[in-house]
Amino acid sequence: MNESQRQSLLSAIAISSGVAGFTNITPQQRADAFTNLEQFKTYPGRVAACVEMIGCDALQFTTANGNTADATVPGKLYALGIIQEFLKLGYNGLNDSDRGQLRTSIVTAARQLAMPSAADASNIKMDESKRILAMKIAVLLADLATREFPQRWQTFVTDLFAPVSSGGIWCEPGADAGANTIGVKICLECLKLITEDCTDSDFNAKISTVRRNDILLGFNEVTHQILPPLFELLSNQYGDLHNAKNTLIQMNQYLASSGRTTAQMTPEEKAQYQLQLDKRDAAGTILADVLGTIEKFCQSMPLDWMFKVENGVDFVAALLHLLQEDVAKIQVLSVACLQQLAIRKLDQDQWYRVISSLPAALFEASQASAKRASERGIDPNCIEMLVEQLDYHRSLSKMGSILVTCHLAHITADKDVSSGKGPKFEAVSRYLRLLSEMMSHQSGVICGEQINMWVGLLRDPAIVRTNVLSPHLSRVLNAYMTHVVKIRWDDVWDQNHIYSSLIEASWDDDDEYHEWLGNLRSKASQLFRAIGSTEPEIASTAIHLKVRTLLNAHSNGEPRDQLNPENNELTVHSTACQEFEGVTQPLDNILHGIPSWALDNGSYDEKRTRIRNTIRPLLSELANLIVSWNPNDVWLKFRRTTLLEALKHYWKYNPATLPTGVDSLLMYLSVTDNPPKDRLSEDVVGLRKKSGVSLVAVAKKVPDLLVPWLSQLSDRAKSLLSSGGMSPVNEMHLYEFLSCVATAVANPLDRSNFIADVLSSSIRILESPEIQNSIASVEGLLSFLGIAQAASNPASVTDPTFVKKVTNDFEMLFSSLNQLLSVGKRCHEAAKKRPNGGLPLQNLSATVDDSCNFPDEGPVGINELVINDPFVPLWPKILPTLLKVMDVTLRVWHPECQASLLQNNIQRYAVAISDDEAFLAMKQDGSVKGVFGEGGTAGSIVSGTDRRDLNLAPRWSGWFNESRNTCFQLLGLICMQRVIFAPEISHLYPQFVAVVANQEHLRSMEHRHFNQYLKQFIEIMMLSCPATLYQSHLTAILGPVFEHLQYRLQYSWNPVLGKGSLGIETTRPMGSDNCMATANQLASVGVEQWLILYYARGGLFVGDLNTVTAEAAVEKARVELTRTYADMLQSTLALKGAWALVLANKAREDLALKRNDPSKLMSGPVNRLSDGKDFLNADGSKRTLAQLHIDARRLVRIDKLCHFLLLENEQIAGSLVVTVIQCLEYPDAYTCRRCTRIVHRILESVAWLDKYTELLGYRLLSAAVKAIVTEPKWMVGTEWDMINVIRDVYDRLVLGQYLLPGGQGPGLQMSRDSANSMMFEQTKVADQPLLGGGILTATSDFPRRILMEIGMSREEVVATEKTLSEKRSAKEQKDVFRDLLRVAADKTKQAEGVNRGDNGVLDRAGAEESLLHGKLRQPTVSALPEKLVTYSMMKKKEGSNSPDPADGPWHGNIFD
């Protein structure tokens, strides 16, 4: 590059970077400059030119007007950038000489920058442009080191850490901070970058593993050249910092002694004062830089680097000492270094050294802080100091808790700690005391950082058995009880809170605070419960004192702030309400956690008896305080309700105050406003709802204790119901409450009669002529809901009288159905909790019948079912009406009815989605506060109005949803209760099938309806049906359902996949703007074509909803239906849910039997603690005798249902298997992954049957191969699952190999048939899919045809099969398929060329994402060919008398 080109380049750099001296630059000049710079990047001699540029002391050029301009810094930055890009692309192509020259040039540039000049000698502050240049050079040095060190750059450490005068870039010994230490910044940044690149997993793709290991080995050999200079720098700069601070203190004292301030200093004094400030800040900056590098060492390098004490170098002691220093956040950085050490796996000596040293170090740091405060003339504990030190205190709390959490084993394994004596016990105890005292900090974030630690300690049974926690739990408990009380953020904004500035420093805004509070409360629940369980005396004393103090201070609402101006009552924001709200959670969880021995009347040892004698009076007084408290304000009544609900755990042992408490809750169900209003206020409605919920919660916990008062409770309930004015929700709560109590009645007949009496009014309403007429026809239902009237009188939908009448009519119908559903569910839940587990057997034998001949696995009469479930006798009355409601509701969605409604501007909203469903389709984030909040979807379907307004149009969609979902749930309930299979209902079963499997109903349902239909009814029916009744009861329903599902899903996804005649535009949602045209299409295209278009848009009518949310709703409906189908099949094939748990338990039992180790049955998963005394399920829950009997029946159903679905009915099996195969192609990774599991179960069940060969060997395999070969983006992450499907198919249909269940394990090869060598012997478990299933004995050519269709030759297929027969492990076989599919994918990609468009998730995944090309991806920095041999390696070999190192280049004793 000649001088003219050089001048032109520098001018372009100056113009583009805005160098001073250039003014009035035109856009054209700027564009030309950028063009020149871009062109230079392709100039062949650019690297040599850049090397020359960075070697120059100054880069100057002549401007157009003849002036000289300096472009040294931007010019060198540009040159370094060019060299950095070259390192990535062309460096590996250089020879040794060129590499060495380039390396030398960069080191020389660093040395030039680090060389102190005459101006630097007096300049403390570092020039910003030099700092930027230094950082760029550090990046380049790090890039070079990762490519060269240690094999090719043996002098790297000496090049950096030697002083400038000795040829390095490190500062001179004793050099002042500032401009003289620019070389230090380069070295520190370089070390930090190399450490990060070689240890952080995020850089795995950048640097090869071998290269990273070589670099780390090299560093480990030269620590004696790195760590001592680093420690010396740390010590010297801390000394400079300390001296500067002391000088400043003396200056301030001198000024104070003469009655002056810093503002009154003379110019000479100001200069001297500023000099000391600059020295302090410069030294602090260097210390911060050093700590930044040390943090990386602490995170990843060998622990000896920090913990080894040698020749006065002790980094841990230095870090602890630096906790005293607040300049440049040094104390925070020191804590960060200690935190990185805490995360590591410290040995016991290292860990005890840290926890033993921290209390003393923090005491010294506290004294230093107090000294600084006194020098400023302020209180050390004032808010100002707390705000300044918040980051330090928060990081300290986090580090301290991590140090314990990551090393619990050191506490549990130490005998001193276990015995409660000795120096180690004292060290742990002092350290925990330090952490617990730290929680007295006024900011809640300090407590928040420690909560995981305390929960972890309390959950460890070995630690709980020691005395190490007890002395600290009182402080811990009080701290968390304090901070779970919500802060009133308005006080913070108005600066009325005593800690406003501290709170604002702790959280950015109220949203962040409330998110933090929610997380804290969630975790605190475990803490409160654990403390109550382990230390009930401490917990009881603390909560008793807390509640008593609150009642003494706030029982009448004192200080009565934040009042409602309308009635002068307290609001939710009043101090008293917030205080009581905060104590509810601790009370509930502590009472829940208190062990039974602390409250019951059992006989225990002296210690437990003493504790019980202390606890009982406290909790008795506590219960009396709450029950006797009688506040007048609505919100205080609400808080009292929550406290009464918490007492349910105590009432279980002492029900003395239970009647009074329940009576109070019943009284609150009828509370009114004061003064009375025409319409109840939201506060009163909320109180009533909470009272109802609390009643149900109490009844579920202690139903047996309420049975003696059942008659009085029933009379009280009837009085409340007859009084009027109760909302449907409260009525439902009352019914649930009574049903929960009734389930505890001992006599089955009495239970049943009571439930019948409770629900008699609901049944009468359903049987009333008004309801029966309304559900007799679609017209009747539309008139009942006010839809029909809207056609002739549009104003009726907003007429207040008419709206209230229609609303009351619907609530009457819906409430009746909902009450039946709620009570039925409660009765069923109670039945499952009975000793027989809900089985229609009274006495369960201690052993399970191995013959699997269960008399109850068939039709069971209602008279037998009622023994467990008092609700079942009501079904003959309920079912006919239920079927009518469901039938007439679903008929509204028939095409002809939909078309009629869509043509009316108001009636159309009856078939629309609701505002709530639109909200769920939105992308959720914390900024939107619900449907009715800002940014919510209220008023988006019916523009400008929502269901809260006196308008029927926005209410219809919600009403239909509630009615439909309630019907589906009731159908599921009748199946769960097994009534639908009872002989007494057999005469209604044809009518039942005619409704639930009606083809017109199935075809007309929207996706969202069908989704609920599958989840709430079909899945439950399959799981609940006795094995002997599959043919008689499931065939007529599942056949049409599965056949229709295949049809529905196919036409839902075809437009998305580009299949068929419909384009992607057909998936556009139907809204108010195009619904008329869609309705008119019915007559022109016919029902069949109209339904195809209907499925393409998910069946949704979105009203006036915006386009973005509407499209999201359609996509959500399509995807959710597909996922629901996959989840349903997983549940019914025992791949998830309760049936999968049965198989997991069986596997555990087989393993325990095989190993003769019953303890295997008493341990749960690793993330759950167990006492080793009870038999447990695989999920950690307790295993009962009833469950053994239930699981035995489920095992029979698992086997029989799989056989029924796949082998007994061609309509069901064909539709099911074809649909699952189609689901593998749908662009949804969730569905695809689950369907691969279903496919394995299908293969295990039917692969041995010839009639499935074409379906599995061609259609299934082609779908799986296509999904892999086309590499769509949506498949990323599921490729191995799909390849395993391919392996399973090929092994079973071609190679004569079968796999373990789920496609796991190696291919188990079957021998050739001795009678026919062309065939394989069948497996012994062909009819037992849960043991691996069978194979196709006659080899199929369908899979081979697939391989040949993707480009393989016959010889390649034969070679592949030979390899698969020889290598049968799962990994080896999957690798074989991956390699051959990669070749096919590459061929397919080449054939596509540039014609494949961008289809989003359907687009091909890039090489960096694709599993097929994973082995082809190479790191940017590859391993060097030279073998690394270090001095340590040589010494080790010499010490073991081994021969010389393996052949390889020796690089001299560079690490000696």
Short mmCIF file of C-alpha atoms in Angstrom, two decimals, residues 1036-1182:
data_model
loop_
_atom_site.label_atom_id
_atom_site.label_comp_id
_atom_site.label_asym_id
_atom_site.label_seq_id
_atom_site.Cartn_x
_atom_site.Cartn_y
_atom_site.Cartn_z
CA ALA A 1036 -70.00 -47.61 19.40
CA ILE A 1037 -68.40 -44.41 20.67
CA LEU A 1038 -64.72 -44.71 19.86
CA GLY A 1039 -65.25 -45.89 16.28
CA PRO A 1040 -66.97 -42.70 15.08
CA VAL A 1041 -64.78 -40.48 17.27
CA PHE A 1042 -61.41 -41.77 16.01
CA GLU A 1043 -62.64 -41.87 12.43
CA HIS A 1044 -63.79 -38.29 12.65
CA LEU A 1045 -60.57 -37.18 14.36
CA GLN A 1046 -58.54 -38.46 11.42
CA TYR A 1047 -60.73 -36.46 9.06
CA ARG A 1048 -60.71 -33.32 11.21
CA LEU A 1049 -56.97 -33.18 11.86
CA GLN A 1050 -56.13 -33.88 8.25
CA TYR A 1051 -58.16 -30.96 6.92
CA SER A 1052 -57.01 -28.71 9.77
CA TRP A 1053 -53.34 -29.14 8.91
CA ASN A 1054 -53.45 -29.60 5.13
CA PRO A 1055 -53.51 -25.85 4.36
CA VAL A 1056 -50.56 -25.30 6.69
CA LEU A 1057 -48.58 -28.12 5.07
CA GLY A 1058 -49.49 -27.02 1.55
CA LYS A 1059 -51.42 -30.20 0.84
CA GLY A 1060 -54.73 -30.52 -0.95
CA SER A 1061 -56.55 -27.82 -2.85
CA LEU A 1062 -56.81 -25.34 0.02
CA GLY A 1063 -54.21 -22.63 0.44
CA ILE A 1064 -52.88 -21.08 3.60
CA GLU A 1065 -55.35 -18.22 3.21
CA THR A 1066 -58.19 -20.58 4.19
CA THR A 1067 -56.83 -20.62 7.74
CA ARG A 1068 -57.77 -16.96 8.11
CA PRO A 1069 -60.18 -16.66 11.03
CA MET A 1070 -63.81 -15.85 10.42
CA GLY A 1071 -64.69 -12.45 11.85
CA SER A 1072 -67.54 -9.99 11.64
CA ASP A 1073 -66.23 -8.68 8.32
CA ASN A 1074 -66.46 -12.00 6.45
CA CYS A 1075 -68.90 -14.14 8.42
CA MET A 1076 -71.83 -13.24 6.13
CA ALA A 1077 -69.96 -14.50 3.09
CA THR A 1078 -68.94 -17.65 4.95
CA ALA A 1079 -72.54 -18.31 5.96
CA ASN A 1080 -73.69 -17.91 2.35
CA GLN A 1081 -71.06 -20.42 1.19
CA LEU A 1082 -73.05 -23.23 2.79
CA ALA A 1083 -75.69 -23.14 0.09
CA SER A 1084 -73.20 -22.84 -2.77
CA VAL A 1085 -70.50 -25.39 -1.81
CA GLY A 1086 -72.49 -27.89 0.24
CA VAL A 1087 -72.04 -29.13 3.80
CA GLU A 1088 -68.99 -31.32 3.14
CA GLN A 1089 -66.89 -28.60 1.53
CA TRP A 1090 -68.11 -26.04 4.05
CA LEU A 1091 -66.92 -28.25 6.91
CA ILE A 1092 -63.49 -28.64 5.28
CA LEU A 1093 -63.14 -24.86 5.26
CA TYR A 1094 -64.56 -24.84 8.81
CA TYR A 1095 -61.78 -27.13 10.07
CA ALA A 1096 -59.09 -25.10 8.29
CA ARG A 1097 -59.92 -22.11 10.50
CA GLY A 1098 -60.47 -24.23 13.61
CA GLY A 1099 -64.21 -23.59 13.44
CA LEU A 1100 -63.72 -20.27 15.19
CA PHE A 1101 -65.80 -17.15 14.81
CA VAL A 1102 -63.77 -14.34 16.40
CA GLY A 1103 -66.23 -11.48 16.10
CA ASP A 1104 -64.55 -8.07 16.08
CA LEU A 1105 -61.20 -9.35 17.39
CA ASN A 1106 -58.05 -7.85 15.88
CA THR A 1107 -56.31 -9.86 13.17
CA VAL A 1108 -53.15 -10.73 15.10
CA THR A 1109 -54.95 -12.16 18.11
CA ALA A 1110 -57.52 -13.86 15.88
CA GLU A 1111 -54.83 -15.68 13.93
CA ALA A 1112 -53.17 -16.67 17.19
CA ALA A 1113 -56.50 -18.08 18.41
CA VAL A 1114 -56.85 -20.22 15.27
CA GLU A 1115 -53.30 -21.51 15.60
CA LYS A 1116 -53.84 -22.23 19.29
CA ALA A 1117 -57.03 -24.17 18.60
CA ARG A 1118 -55.36 -26.29 15.92
CA VAL A 1119 -52.28 -27.07 17.96
CA GLU A 1120 -54.15 -27.72 21.21
CA LEU A 1121 -56.48 -30.22 19.57
CA THR A 1122 -53.54 -32.15 18.15
CA ARG A 1123 -51.74 -32.12 21.48
CA THR A 1124 -54.86 -33.21 23.35
CA TYR A 1125 -55.23 -36.17 21.00
CA ALA A 1126 -51.60 -37.18 21.59
CA ASP A 1127 -51.93 -36.76 25.36
CA MET A 1128 -55.15 -38.78 25.42
CA LEU A 1129 -53.49 -41.68 23.61
CA GLN A 1130 -50.49 -41.50 25.90
CA SER A 1131 -52.76 -41.80 28.94
CA THR A 1132 -54.76 -44.69 27.53
CA LEU A 1133 -51.62 -46.55 26.40
CA ALA A 1134 -50.00 -46.11 29.84
CA LEU A 1135 -47.34 -43.72 28.62
CA LYS A 1136 -48.30 -40.96 31.09
CA GLY A 1137 -50.58 -40.35 34.02
CA ALA A 1138 -51.91 -42.85 36.57
CA TRP A 1139 -51.50 -45.87 34.32
CA ALA A 1140 -47.87 -45.03 33.60
CA LEU A 1141 -47.32 -44.90 37.36
CA VAL A 1142 -48.68 -48.45 37.58
CA LEU A 1143 -46.03 -49.64 35.13
CA ALA A 1144 -43.33 -47.70 36.96
CA ASN A 1145 -44.38 -49.36 40.23
CA LYS A 1146 -44.35 -52.78 38.58
CA ALA A 1147 -40.85 -52.17 37.25
CA ARG A 1148 -39.69 -51.24 40.77
CA GLU A 1149 -41.27 -54.37 42.18
CA ASP A 1150 -39.59 -56.55 39.56
CA LEU A 1151 -36.25 -54.91 40.30
CA ALA A 1152 -36.67 -55.35 44.06
CA LEU A 1153 -37.59 -59.00 43.55
CA LYS A 1154 -34.68 -59.58 41.21
CA ARG A 1155 -32.19 -58.04 43.65
CA ASN A 1156 -33.99 -59.37 46.73
CA ASP A 1157 -33.99 -55.84 48.11
CA PRO A 1158 -37.37 -54.68 49.52
CA SER A 1159 -35.85 -51.30 50.41
CA LYS A 1160 -36.20 -50.37 46.73
CA LEU A 1161 -39.95 -50.18 47.34
CA MET A 1162 -39.51 -47.75 50.24
CA SER A 1163 -37.57 -45.07 48.39
CA GLY A 1164 -39.04 -42.43 46.12
CA PRO A 1165 -37.42 -40.28 43.44
CA VAL A 1166 -34.17 -38.55 44.32
CA ASN A 1167 -35.87 -35.16 44.62
CA ARG A 1168 -38.22 -36.34 47.38
CA LEU A 1169 -37.27 -37.30 50.92
CA SER A 1170 -38.53 -40.51 52.48
CA ASP A 1171 -38.24 -42.04 55.94
CA GLY A 1172 -37.63 -45.54 54.60
CA LYS A 1173 -40.50 -46.99 56.67
CA ASP A 1174 -43.49 -46.96 54.28
CA PHE A 1175 -43.91 -48.47 50.86
CA LEU A 1176 -43.89 -45.74 48.25
CA ASN A 1177 -44.96 -45.29 44.67
CA ALA A 1178 -42.43 -44.43 42.01
CA ASP A 1179 -43.45 -40.76 42.33
CA GLY A 1180 -42.79 -40.76 46.09
CA SER A 1181 -46.41 -40.88 47.28
CA LYS A 1182 -47.47 -43.43 49.90
#
